[in-house]
Short mmCIF file of C-alpha atoms in Angstrom, two decimals:
data_model
loop_
_atom_site.label_atom_id
_atom_site.label_comp_id
_atom_site.label_asym_id
_atom_site.label_seq_id
_atom_site.Cartn_x
_atom_site.Cartn_y
_atom_site.Cartn_z
CA MET A 676 -44.40 -83.16 59.60
CA LYS A 677 -47.83 -81.50 61.41
CA LYS A 678 -45.60 -80.45 64.66
CA LEU A 679 -43.26 -79.09 62.21
CA LEU A 680 -46.33 -76.56 60.85
CA LEU A 681 -47.15 -75.77 64.21
CA ALA A 682 -44.55 -74.83 65.20
CA PHE A 683 -44.22 -72.57 62.28
CA SER A 684 -47.16 -71.49 62.06
CA MET A 685 -47.23 -70.39 67.04
CA ALA A 686 -43.70 -68.45 65.46
CA LEU A 687 -45.14 -66.18 62.81
CA LEU A 688 -48.09 -65.51 65.18
CA SER A 689 -46.12 -64.63 67.64
CA SER A 690 -43.74 -62.76 66.09
CA CYS A 691 -46.76 -60.39 64.85
CA ALA A 692 -48.10 -60.22 68.52
CA PHE A 693 -44.66 -58.35 69.51
CA VAL A 694 -44.94 -55.80 66.56
CA GLN A 695 -46.08 -52.62 68.18
CA LYS A 696 -46.73 -49.78 65.60
CA GLU A 697 -44.62 -46.49 66.52
CA LYS A 698 -46.45 -44.09 68.00
CA THR A 699 -45.66 -39.72 66.95
CA ILE A 700 -43.81 -38.26 69.42
CA GLU A 701 -44.45 -34.84 69.78
CA PHE A 702 -41.88 -32.69 71.56
CA ILE A 703 -43.18 -29.69 72.77
CA GLN A 704 -41.16 -26.77 73.47
CA PRO A 705 -41.03 -23.27 74.98
CA GLU A 706 -41.64 -20.00 73.28
CA GLU A 707 -40.83 -17.39 76.16
CA HIS A 708 -37.76 -17.31 78.35
CA TYR A 709 -37.66 -16.20 81.73
CA THR A 710 -34.38 -15.42 84.14
CA ASN A 711 -33.55 -14.86 87.95
CA ALA A 712 -30.61 -13.54 89.98
CA LYS A 713 -30.21 -16.33 91.86
CA ARG A 714 -30.91 -20.13 90.72
CA VAL A 715 -33.23 -22.44 92.18
CA TYR A 716 -33.45 -25.83 92.44
CA ILE A 717 -35.26 -27.91 90.57
CA SER A 718 -35.81 -31.27 92.50
CA ASN A 719 -38.95 -32.70 91.30
CA VAL A 720 -41.82 -32.83 88.80
CA SER A 721 -44.51 -35.74 90.25
CA SER A 722 -48.05 -36.19 89.24
CA PRO A 723 -50.36 -39.16 89.43
CA ARG A 724 -49.43 -42.43 87.90
CA TYR A 725 -52.35 -42.33 85.16
CA LEU A 726 -50.31 -39.15 83.86
CA ASP A 727 -46.93 -40.03 84.42
CA THR A 728 -46.53 -42.23 81.28
CA ASP A 729 -45.06 -41.04 77.72
CA ASP A 730 -48.99 -41.46 76.59
CA MET A 731 -51.37 -38.11 76.52
CA ALA A 732 -53.70 -38.19 77.89
CA TYR A 733 -57.48 -36.82 77.29
CA ILE A 734 -60.90 -37.09 78.57
CA TYR A 735 -64.23 -37.12 76.36
CA LYS A 736 -67.05 -38.63 77.68
CA HIS A 737 -66.46 -38.47 81.30
CA GLN A 738 -63.54 -40.94 80.65
CA LEU A 739 -59.59 -40.53 80.67
CA ARG A 740 -58.07 -42.54 78.19
CA TYR A 741 -54.90 -42.33 76.06
CA PHE A 742 -54.22 -40.94 72.08
CA ALA A 743 -53.24 -44.16 69.98
CA LYS A 744 -51.29 -42.74 67.83
CA HIS A 745 -49.04 -40.19 69.47
CA ARG A 746 -47.14 -39.20 72.80
CA PHE A 747 -44.39 -37.17 74.82
CA PRO A 748 -40.66 -37.95 74.32
CA CYS A 749 -40.81 -39.16 77.73
CA SER A 750 -43.11 -39.58 80.70
CA LEU A 751 -45.64 -36.53 81.77
CA ASN A 752 -42.74 -35.76 84.78
CA CYS A 753 -40.10 -35.67 82.89
CA THR A 754 -41.47 -34.05 79.71
CA VAL A 755 -42.72 -30.81 81.77
CA LYS A 756 -38.74 -31.27 83.67
CA ASN A 757 -37.31 -30.27 80.61
CA TYR A 758 -39.81 -27.80 79.77
CA LEU A 759 -39.14 -25.78 82.20
CA LEU A 760 -35.59 -26.26 82.79
CA GLU A 761 -35.77 -24.26 79.07
CA ALA A 762 -38.03 -21.59 79.89
CA LEU A 763 -36.81 -21.21 83.10
CA PRO A 764 -32.58 -21.56 82.93
CA TYR A 765 -31.59 -20.21 86.33
CA LEU A 766 -33.26 -23.70 87.50
CA VAL A 767 -30.75 -26.00 88.21
CA GLU A 768 -31.28 -30.37 88.54
CA LYS A 769 -27.83 -29.77 91.63
CA PRO A 770 -29.05 -29.18 95.04
CA ILE A 771 -26.29 -25.92 94.49
CA SER A 772 -28.72 -24.04 95.65
CA ASP A 773 -30.22 -22.35 98.90
CA TYR A 774 -34.00 -22.48 96.64
CA GLU A 775 -36.02 -25.74 96.08
CA LEU A 776 -38.43 -25.83 94.36
CA SER A 777 -40.98 -29.20 93.30
CA ILE A 778 -44.09 -28.99 90.74
CA TYR A 779 -46.73 -31.76 91.88
CA ILE A 780 -48.87 -31.60 88.68
CA TYR A 781 -52.67 -32.45 89.34
CA ASP A 782 -53.87 -32.48 85.64
CA PHE A 783 -53.20 -31.99 81.93
CA GLU A 784 -54.83 -32.77 79.43
CA PRO A 785 -57.68 -32.32 76.87
CA SER A 786 -60.99 -32.49 77.63
CA PHE A 787 -62.95 -33.18 74.21
CA LYS A 788 -66.75 -32.02 73.60
CA THR A 789 -66.87 -33.07 70.60
CA PHE A 790 -63.86 -34.02 68.44
CA HIS A 791 -62.11 -31.13 67.15
CA SER A 792 -63.37 -28.16 70.83
CA GLY A 793 -63.63 -29.21 74.31
CA ASN A 794 -61.36 -27.46 77.19
CA MET A 795 -57.55 -27.51 78.03
CA ILE A 796 -56.87 -28.17 81.46
CA LEU A 797 -53.45 -27.80 83.63
CA LYS A 798 -53.28 -27.83 87.06
CA ALA A 799 -50.81 -27.54 89.70
CA ARG A 800 -49.15 -26.81 92.75
CA PHE A 801 -46.36 -25.33 93.03
CA TYR A 802 -43.95 -25.24 96.08
CA LEU A 803 -40.81 -23.76 97.33
CA LYS A 804 -38.64 -24.45 100.36
CA HIS A 805 -35.99 -22.22 101.45
CA LYS A 806 -34.58 -23.09 105.02
CA ASN A 807 -37.18 -25.24 106.38
CA THR A 808 -39.82 -22.88 104.87
CA TYR A 809 -42.27 -23.27 102.17
CA LYS A 810 -44.19 -20.57 100.13
CA ILE A 811 -46.75 -22.75 98.23
CA GLU A 812 -49.63 -21.58 94.92
CA ASP A 813 -51.48 -23.37 92.99
CA PHE A 814 -51.84 -23.53 89.08
CA ASN A 815 -55.50 -23.72 87.98
CA TYR A 816 -55.81 -22.99 83.77
CA ASP A 817 -59.06 -23.99 82.46
CA LYS A 818 -59.24 -22.97 78.56
CA ALA A 819 -62.11 -24.08 75.55
CA PHE A 820 -60.65 -24.50 72.74
CA SER A 821 -61.15 -25.18 68.91
CA VAL A 822 -58.50 -27.10 66.63
CA LYS A 823 -58.84 -28.54 63.11
CA ASP A 824 -55.75 -31.20 64.12
CA PHE A 825 -53.03 -32.73 66.47
CA SER A 826 -50.96 -29.84 65.41
CA GLY A 827 -53.67 -27.59 67.12
CA LEU A 828 -54.23 -29.70 69.85
CA ILE A 829 -50.07 -29.44 71.09
CA ASN A 830 -49.77 -25.77 70.63
CA GLN A 831 -52.94 -25.87 72.54
CA GLU A 832 -50.67 -28.07 75.37
CA ASN A 833 -47.59 -25.68 74.68
CA ILE A 834 -50.51 -22.69 75.91
CA ALA A 835 -51.20 -23.37 78.81
CA LEU A 836 -47.63 -25.28 79.48
CA GLN A 837 -46.30 -20.84 78.49
CA ALA A 838 -49.09 -19.50 81.37
CA MET A 839 -47.51 -22.09 84.14
CA THR A 840 -44.30 -21.98 82.98
CA LYS A 841 -44.93 -17.76 83.89
CA LYS A 842 -46.70 -18.08 86.84
CA LEU A 843 -44.23 -19.63 87.79
CA ASN A 844 -41.81 -17.79 87.60
CA ASN A 845 -43.80 -14.91 89.30
CA PHE A 846 -44.02 -17.14 92.34
CA ILE A 847 -40.45 -17.75 92.64
CA LYS A 848 -39.94 -13.93 91.63
CA TYR A 849 -41.67 -13.28 94.95
CA ALA A 850 -41.03 -15.55 96.98
CA ILE A 851 -37.61 -15.20 97.03
CA ILE A 852 -37.85 -11.28 97.93
CA ILE A 853 -40.60 -12.31 100.63
CA PHE A 854 -37.57 -14.80 101.91
CA LYS A 855 -35.21 -12.01 101.78
CA GLU A 856 -37.88 -9.57 103.59
CA SER A 857 -38.36 -11.99 106.15
CA LYS A 858 -34.23 -13.10 106.78
CA ASN A 859 -34.22 -9.06 107.63
CA VAL A 860 -36.87 -8.51 109.88
CA MET B 597 84.95 78.26 104.48
CA ILE B 598 84.41 77.93 100.52
CA GLU B 599 81.16 78.30 99.41
CA GLY B 600 80.12 76.63 96.17
CA LYS B 601 77.19 76.94 93.75
CA PRO B 602 74.88 74.55 94.76
CA LYS B 603 74.73 71.32 91.75
CA TYR B 604 71.06 70.76 91.65
CA THR B 605 70.65 68.08 88.96
CA LEU B 606 73.04 66.05 91.89
CA ILE B 607 70.75 67.35 95.06
CA GLY B 608 67.52 66.31 93.02
CA PHE B 609 69.29 63.02 91.94
CA PHE B 610 69.41 62.60 95.67
CA ILE B 611 66.26 63.13 96.20
CA VAL B 612 64.85 60.82 93.49
CA PHE B 613 66.87 58.14 94.45
CA GLY B 614 65.69 58.35 98.22
CA ILE B 615 62.18 58.33 97.72
CA GLY B 616 62.89 55.32 95.46
CA VAL B 617 65.10 53.78 98.36
CA LEU B 618 62.30 54.18 100.87
CA ILE B 619 58.95 53.69 98.43
CA ALA B 620 61.35 49.78 98.07
CA THR B 621 61.81 49.26 101.84
CA ILE B 622 58.00 49.84 102.04
CA TYR B 623 57.33 47.76 99.06
CA PHE B 624 59.78 44.46 100.14
CA SER B 625 59.07 45.23 104.39
CA THR B 626 55.66 45.09 104.43
CA SER B 627 52.51 43.98 102.62
CA PHE B 628 51.50 47.37 101.78
CA PHE B 629 51.16 46.38 98.23
CA LYS B 630 51.53 42.25 98.07
CA ASP B 631 47.54 42.60 99.59
CA ARG B 632 46.51 44.27 96.42
CA ASP B 633 46.32 41.18 94.33
CA LEU B 634 45.48 38.75 97.25
CA ASN B 635 42.30 37.16 97.93
CA THR B 636 40.54 36.92 101.56
CA TYR B 637 38.90 33.89 102.59
CA TYR B 638 37.76 32.45 105.78
CA VAL B 639 38.43 29.42 107.85
CA LEU B 640 35.69 28.56 110.59
CA THR B 641 36.84 25.67 113.02
CA LYS B 642 35.87 24.37 116.12
CA TYR B 643 38.98 22.56 116.80
CA SER B 644 42.27 23.87 118.21
CA VAL B 645 44.52 25.69 115.27
CA ALA B 646 47.77 25.03 117.98
CA GLY B 647 51.03 26.30 116.21
CA LEU B 648 49.17 28.64 114.30
CA SER B 649 49.61 32.47 113.84
CA VAL B 650 48.97 35.02 112.08
CA GLY B 651 51.25 35.04 109.06
CA SER B 652 51.66 31.51 109.32
CA PRO B 653 51.25 30.17 105.70
CA VAL B 654 48.81 28.91 103.41
CA LYS B 655 49.37 25.91 101.07
CA TYR B 656 48.11 25.17 98.37
CA LYS B 657 49.32 21.59 97.52
CA GLY B 658 51.88 21.54 99.55
CA VAL B 659 52.80 24.96 97.68
CA ASP B 660 52.66 28.72 99.58
CA VAL B 661 50.08 30.81 97.75
CA GLY B 662 49.50 32.90 100.74
CA LYS B 663 49.32 33.82 105.09
CA VAL B 664 47.03 34.35 107.49
CA SER B 665 46.40 37.25 108.34
CA ALA B 666 44.56 37.31 111.57
CA ILE B 667 42.96 34.57 114.03
CA LYS B 668 40.24 35.44 115.79
CA ILE B 669 37.69 33.88 118.58
CA ALA B 670 33.49 34.56 117.06
CA ARG B 671 30.77 35.40 119.36
CA ASP B 672 29.91 32.37 120.70
CA GLN B 673 33.39 31.59 122.34
CA GLU B 674 34.49 27.78 120.28
CA THR B 675 34.59 29.05 117.14
CA LEU B 676 37.73 30.15 115.91
CA GLU B 677 37.73 32.58 112.28
CA ILE B 678 40.31 32.62 110.51
CA LYS B 679 41.38 35.06 108.40
CA ILE B 680 43.64 34.14 105.14
CA SER B 681 45.36 36.08 102.49
CA VAL B 682 45.44 33.87 99.29
CA GLU B 683 46.89 34.84 95.97
CA LYS B 684 44.03 35.77 93.21
CA ASN B 685 44.39 34.05 90.63
CA LEU B 686 43.31 30.87 92.84
CA ASP B 687 39.73 30.37 93.07
CA LEU B 688 39.13 28.20 96.39
CA LYS B 689 35.17 29.30 95.68
CA LYS B 690 35.01 25.52 95.40
CA ASP B 691 36.28 22.00 95.38
CA VAL B 692 38.88 23.41 97.73
CA ILE B 693 38.53 22.38 101.60
CA ALA B 694 40.44 23.56 104.67
CA SER B 695 43.24 21.94 107.59
CA LEU B 696 45.98 22.36 109.47
CA GLY B 697 48.66 21.38 108.49
CA ILE B 698 51.50 20.52 111.28
CA ALA B 699 55.04 21.15 110.13
CA GLY B 700 57.51 19.10 111.05
CA ILE B 701 59.31 18.65 113.77
CA THR B 702 59.62 22.34 114.94
CA GLY B 703 55.18 22.21 115.66
CA LEU B 704 54.73 25.12 113.59
CA SER B 705 51.15 25.07 111.87
CA TYR B 706 49.85 26.54 108.56
CA ILE B 707 46.72 25.81 107.12
CA ASP B 708 46.73 23.15 104.08
CA LEU B 709 44.42 23.64 100.86
CA GLU B 710 43.42 20.86 99.01
CA ARG B 711 41.07 19.88 96.56
CA GLU B 712 37.94 18.17 97.64
CA LYS B 713 35.02 17.85 94.81
CA GLY B 714 30.99 18.48 96.39
CA VAL B 715 32.98 21.22 98.73
CA LYS B 716 32.05 24.68 97.82
CA ALA B 717 33.12 27.88 99.75
CA PHE B 718 29.60 30.05 100.93
CA TYR B 719 29.33 33.60 101.41
CA ASP B 720 28.94 34.53 104.62
CA LYS B 721 27.06 38.67 104.60
CA ASP B 722 29.29 39.80 108.76
CA LEU B 723 32.17 39.29 107.79
CA GLU B 724 32.09 40.54 103.55
CA ALA B 725 34.10 37.16 102.26
CA TYR B 726 34.04 33.15 101.24
CA VAL B 727 34.50 30.48 104.16
CA ILE B 728 36.06 27.27 103.19
CA PRO B 729 34.51 24.65 105.19
CA MET B 730 37.97 23.13 107.29
CA LYS B 731 37.65 19.28 107.86
CA PRO B 732 40.17 18.33 111.07
CA SER B 733 43.77 17.22 110.15
CA GLU B 734 44.43 13.74 110.38
CA LEU B 735 46.11 14.74 114.05
CA GLN B 736 43.09 15.63 115.48
CA GLN B 737 41.68 12.80 114.40
CA ILE B 738 43.62 10.81 115.80
CA SER B 739 43.98 13.19 118.74
CA ASN B 740 39.52 12.53 119.25
CA TYR B 741 40.38 9.29 118.92
CA ILE B 742 42.67 9.09 122.38
CA PRO B 743 40.22 9.50 125.43
CA GLN B 744 38.83 6.47 123.31
CA ILE B 745 41.90 4.57 123.37
CA LEU B 746 42.58 5.08 126.76
CA ASP B 747 39.81 4.16 128.66
CA SER B 748 39.86 0.99 126.01
CA VAL B 749 42.91 0.76 127.94
CA ASN B 750 42.22 1.50 131.04
CA LYS B 751 39.71 -1.49 130.40
CA LEU B 752 42.52 -3.81 129.49
CA ILE B 753 44.80 -3.39 132.60
CA ASN B 754 41.52 -3.80 135.09
CA ASN B 755 40.76 -6.47 133.22
CA LEU B 756 44.10 -8.60 133.58
CA ASN B 757 44.16 -7.50 136.98
CA ASN B 758 41.19 -9.78 137.72
CA LEU B 759 42.61 -12.52 135.87
CA ILE B 760 45.84 -12.27 138.00
CA SER B 761 43.76 -11.36 141.24
CA SER B 762 45.14 -14.24 144.47
CA LYS B 763 41.73 -15.54 143.14
CA ASN B 764 42.22 -17.12 139.77
CA THR B 765 46.13 -17.78 140.68
CA LYS B 766 44.37 -20.62 142.73
CA LYS B 767 42.10 -21.26 139.71
CA PHE B 768 44.66 -22.00 137.69
CA ASP B 769 46.96 -23.51 140.25
CA THR B 770 44.30 -26.63 139.75
CA LEU B 771 44.48 -27.13 136.69
CA PHE B 772 47.50 -27.22 136.59
CA ASN B 773 47.90 -29.85 138.68
CA ASN B 774 45.05 -31.09 137.29
CA ILE B 775 47.08 -31.45 134.18
CA ASN B 776 50.17 -32.95 135.60
CA ASP B 777 47.61 -35.19 136.98
CA THR B 778 45.84 -36.29 133.52
CA ILE B 779 49.85 -36.36 131.90
CA LYS B 780 50.59 -38.54 134.63
CA ASN B 781 47.83 -41.40 133.49
CA LEU B 782 48.51 -40.79 129.71
CA ASN B 783 51.90 -41.83 130.37
CA SER B 784 50.80 -44.83 132.33
CA LEU B 785 48.16 -45.87 129.42
CA ILE B 786 50.70 -45.47 126.19
CA VAL B 787 53.18 -47.40 129.26
CA ALA B 788 48.70 -50.65 128.84
CA SER B 789 48.85 -49.37 125.28
CA LYS B 790 52.82 -50.77 124.40
CA SER B 791 52.46 -53.84 126.39
CA SER B 792 48.57 -54.66 125.55
CA LEU B 793 50.36 -54.13 122.17
CA SER B 794 52.82 -56.72 122.70
CA ASN B 795 49.78 -58.90 123.17
CA THR B 796 47.82 -58.67 120.12
CA ASN B 797 51.43 -59.21 117.87
CA LYS B 798 51.00 -62.43 119.83
CA VAL B 799 46.97 -62.65 118.63
CA LEU B 800 48.01 -62.03 115.13
CA THR B 801 51.10 -64.17 115.24
CA ALA B 802 48.93 -66.86 116.30
CA PHE B 803 45.72 -66.39 114.11
CA ASN B 804 48.21 -66.40 111.36
CA ASN B 805 49.69 -69.74 112.05
CA LYS B 806 45.21 -70.97 112.21
CA ILE B 807 45.37 -69.53 109.09
CA ASN B 808 48.36 -71.19 107.69
CA GLU B 809 47.08 -74.57 108.93
CA LEU B 810 43.30 -73.74 107.39
CA ASN B 811 42.93 -76.13 104.03
CA VAL B 812 42.89 -73.90 102.11
CA GLN B 813 41.27 -76.47 98.94
CA ASP B 814 38.13 -76.26 100.99
CA ILE B 815 37.51 -72.29 101.15
CA ASN B 816 37.90 -72.43 97.66
CA ASP B 817 35.07 -74.69 96.58
CA THR B 818 32.75 -72.78 99.00
CA VAL B 819 33.43 -69.54 97.25
CA GLU B 820 32.91 -71.53 94.22
CA LYS B 821 29.87 -72.61 95.67
CA TYR B 822 28.52 -69.69 96.71
CA ASN B 823 29.84 -68.33 92.73
CA LEU B 824 26.82 -69.93 91.40
CA LEU B 825 24.40 -69.40 93.49
CA ALA B 826 25.06 -65.72 92.80
CA ASP B 827 24.67 -65.94 89.26
CA LYS B 828 21.91 -67.90 89.96
CA LEU B 829 20.80 -65.05 91.36
CA ASN B 830 21.63 -62.49 89.05
CA LYS B 831 19.72 -64.81 86.57
CA GLU B 832 16.95 -64.26 88.85
CA THR B 833 16.79 -61.27 89.05
CA LYS B 834 16.65 -60.09 86.29
CA GLU B 835 14.23 -62.74 84.69
CA LEU B 836 12.11 -60.27 87.70
CA ASN B 837 12.86 -57.41 86.18
CA THR B 838 12.08 -58.54 83.10
CA LEU B 839 8.61 -59.50 84.62
CA LEU B 840 8.08 -56.09 86.35
CA LYS B 841 8.73 -54.46 82.89
CA SER B 842 5.96 -56.33 81.16
CA LEU B 843 3.51 -56.23 84.01
CA LYS B 844 3.82 -52.26 84.57
CA THR B 845 3.13 -52.16 80.53
CA ASN B 846 0.03 -54.64 80.90
CA SER B 847 -0.53 -52.08 84.09
CA ASP B 848 0.03 -48.85 81.63
CA THR B 849 -2.56 -50.61 78.87
CA LEU B 850 -5.49 -51.07 81.28
CA THR B 851 -4.94 -47.19 82.58
CA ASN B 852 -4.34 -45.85 78.83
CA SER B 853 -7.22 -48.23 77.51
CA VAL B 854 -9.03 -51.47 79.11
CA TYR B 855 -10.68 -48.10 82.76
CA PRO B 856 -12.01 -45.95 80.19
CA GLN B 857 -13.38 -48.68 78.26
CA ILE B 858 -14.99 -50.00 81.49
CA ASN B 859 -15.96 -46.58 82.63
CA LYS B 860 -17.70 -45.89 79.13
CA THR B 861 -19.57 -49.72 79.23
CA LEU B 862 -20.34 -49.09 83.03
CA GLU B 863 -21.88 -45.30 81.73
CA ASP B 864 -23.15 -47.26 78.75
CA ILE B 865 -25.14 -50.14 82.15
CA GLN B 866 -25.98 -47.34 83.89
CA LYS B 867 -27.83 -44.97 80.78
CA THR B 868 -29.15 -49.48 79.63
CA SER B 869 -30.36 -49.55 83.83
CA LYS B 870 -32.95 -46.21 83.53
CA GLU B 871 -33.73 -46.67 79.89
CA MET B 872 -35.06 -50.18 81.67
CA ARG B 873 -37.00 -49.22 84.82
CA VAL B 874 -38.75 -46.37 82.62
CA LEU B 875 -39.98 -49.26 80.45
CA ILE B 876 -40.72 -51.30 83.40
CA LYS B 877 -42.79 -48.85 84.88
CA HIS B 878 -44.70 -48.42 81.36
CA ILE B 879 -45.31 -52.44 81.84
CA LYS B 880 -46.53 -51.90 84.85
CA ASN B 881 -48.66 -48.89 84.26
CA HIS B 882 -49.77 -50.60 80.75
CA PRO B 883 -49.04 -54.63 81.20
CA ASN B 884 -51.15 -55.32 77.87
CA SER B 885 -49.19 -53.39 76.35
CA PHE B 886 -47.30 -55.82 74.48
CA PHE B 887 -49.99 -57.92 73.80
CA ILE B 888 -52.66 -55.25 71.91
CA ILE B 889 -50.90 -53.76 69.20
CA ASN B 890 -53.64 -50.66 69.27
CA HIS B 891 -55.61 -51.57 73.00
CA GLN B 892 -57.78 -48.44 71.83
CA LYS B 893 -58.75 -46.79 68.63
CA PRO B 894 -57.11 -43.81 67.53
CA PHE B 895 -59.48 -40.31 68.45
CA PRO B 896 -61.12 -38.98 65.20
CA LEU B 897 -58.66 -36.02 65.67
CA GLU B 898 -55.52 -37.89 65.23
CA GLU B 899 -56.56 -39.02 62.46
CA THR B 900 -57.46 -35.48 60.59
CA LYS B 901 -54.90 -34.20 58.56
#
């Protein structure tokens, strides 16, 4: 009888241990879209291992942590790639273009000074390859914010991504022009 | 000498009668009056008009309708200008063509006018008359071809001469000799064939005798066995057919329904494996996530509503 009770209680305990409370998925949708005559193949979006997770990172008191109740729909790389594909419709996922884009994200997290304010940080490097020639550009976003709730924070993240998208679009356009000019020379 | 009173009435009558006779003579013997009822046309040709002379008739569908008034050689020394006078009631300005007709065996010629659609006479200012187009007569056409025909005949004769030259005659002799030899050989062959046929007949007779000697019962048995074997083979073939049909049905089912399902399953497996990879990565990054419900406290902002 004792053994039976022990087994039953163990089963109850173990089932409790594996139950994890679901986090709220935060979808970030682009508000602006850009066009381009040339198609560009987006080959890779990468980031440090601690960022490439569906957990949303933040910095508080010089420590990197993850929000306990909110997460991205997929890993950060996947989320940013999907965002860019939607905002820049000329980006393609198949290598059908001579122009190949890859992005490395160094930082993408809010750095809180108080519980409701801080700085939004987004640092990335763009690489555009065309026939063994590269064009590289860095993007640094560091802007103060003050929000009332979590949706405000998501909006700030969206603003940061929107700024990056705009910069990326300009970079691609000018890089293609330079590639063409160097070809003509 | 008796001098009577002249009879003026009689004299007047004779004078009037004489003038009438004179006019009639002029009318019938010349064309002075007739020409007034005629139209003048010209016919131009470069062919010979032998047998045609001034006064030769002009016929329209075989009927005399006028005559040749003049024949002149034009300035170019090649063309003949034949002036014809034709009855006024006949309009020859359109659909009429002239040719040289030959009257019988006399060799006399005449101008023959025929209807031919599309032909049109043109007005010549120098001649001051319409010019009717002329086509060569059949005789002229034939005479045009005569030199060519004669040339061909000459060539033919030359070829025949070459054929029967002494050189070829020798070849013909050899050929005839060869044909003779062949015929002789054929004759000897026929004789040999006759003897061969008689031998064949003998062999066939011997073969017939042998067949007659064979045991018919044994042959019948063997045939019966072969028939049974053939029946069995038939049955086997039918079964094989049925098997093949069922195989085909199965393969159709496989192609139409099972393969797509397998494909879908494989796609699902691929998707699942991708998700598994993500999950494994997540577990690698957060190995304690299975065991800790909330590994850290929610950030106060998350609690704000």
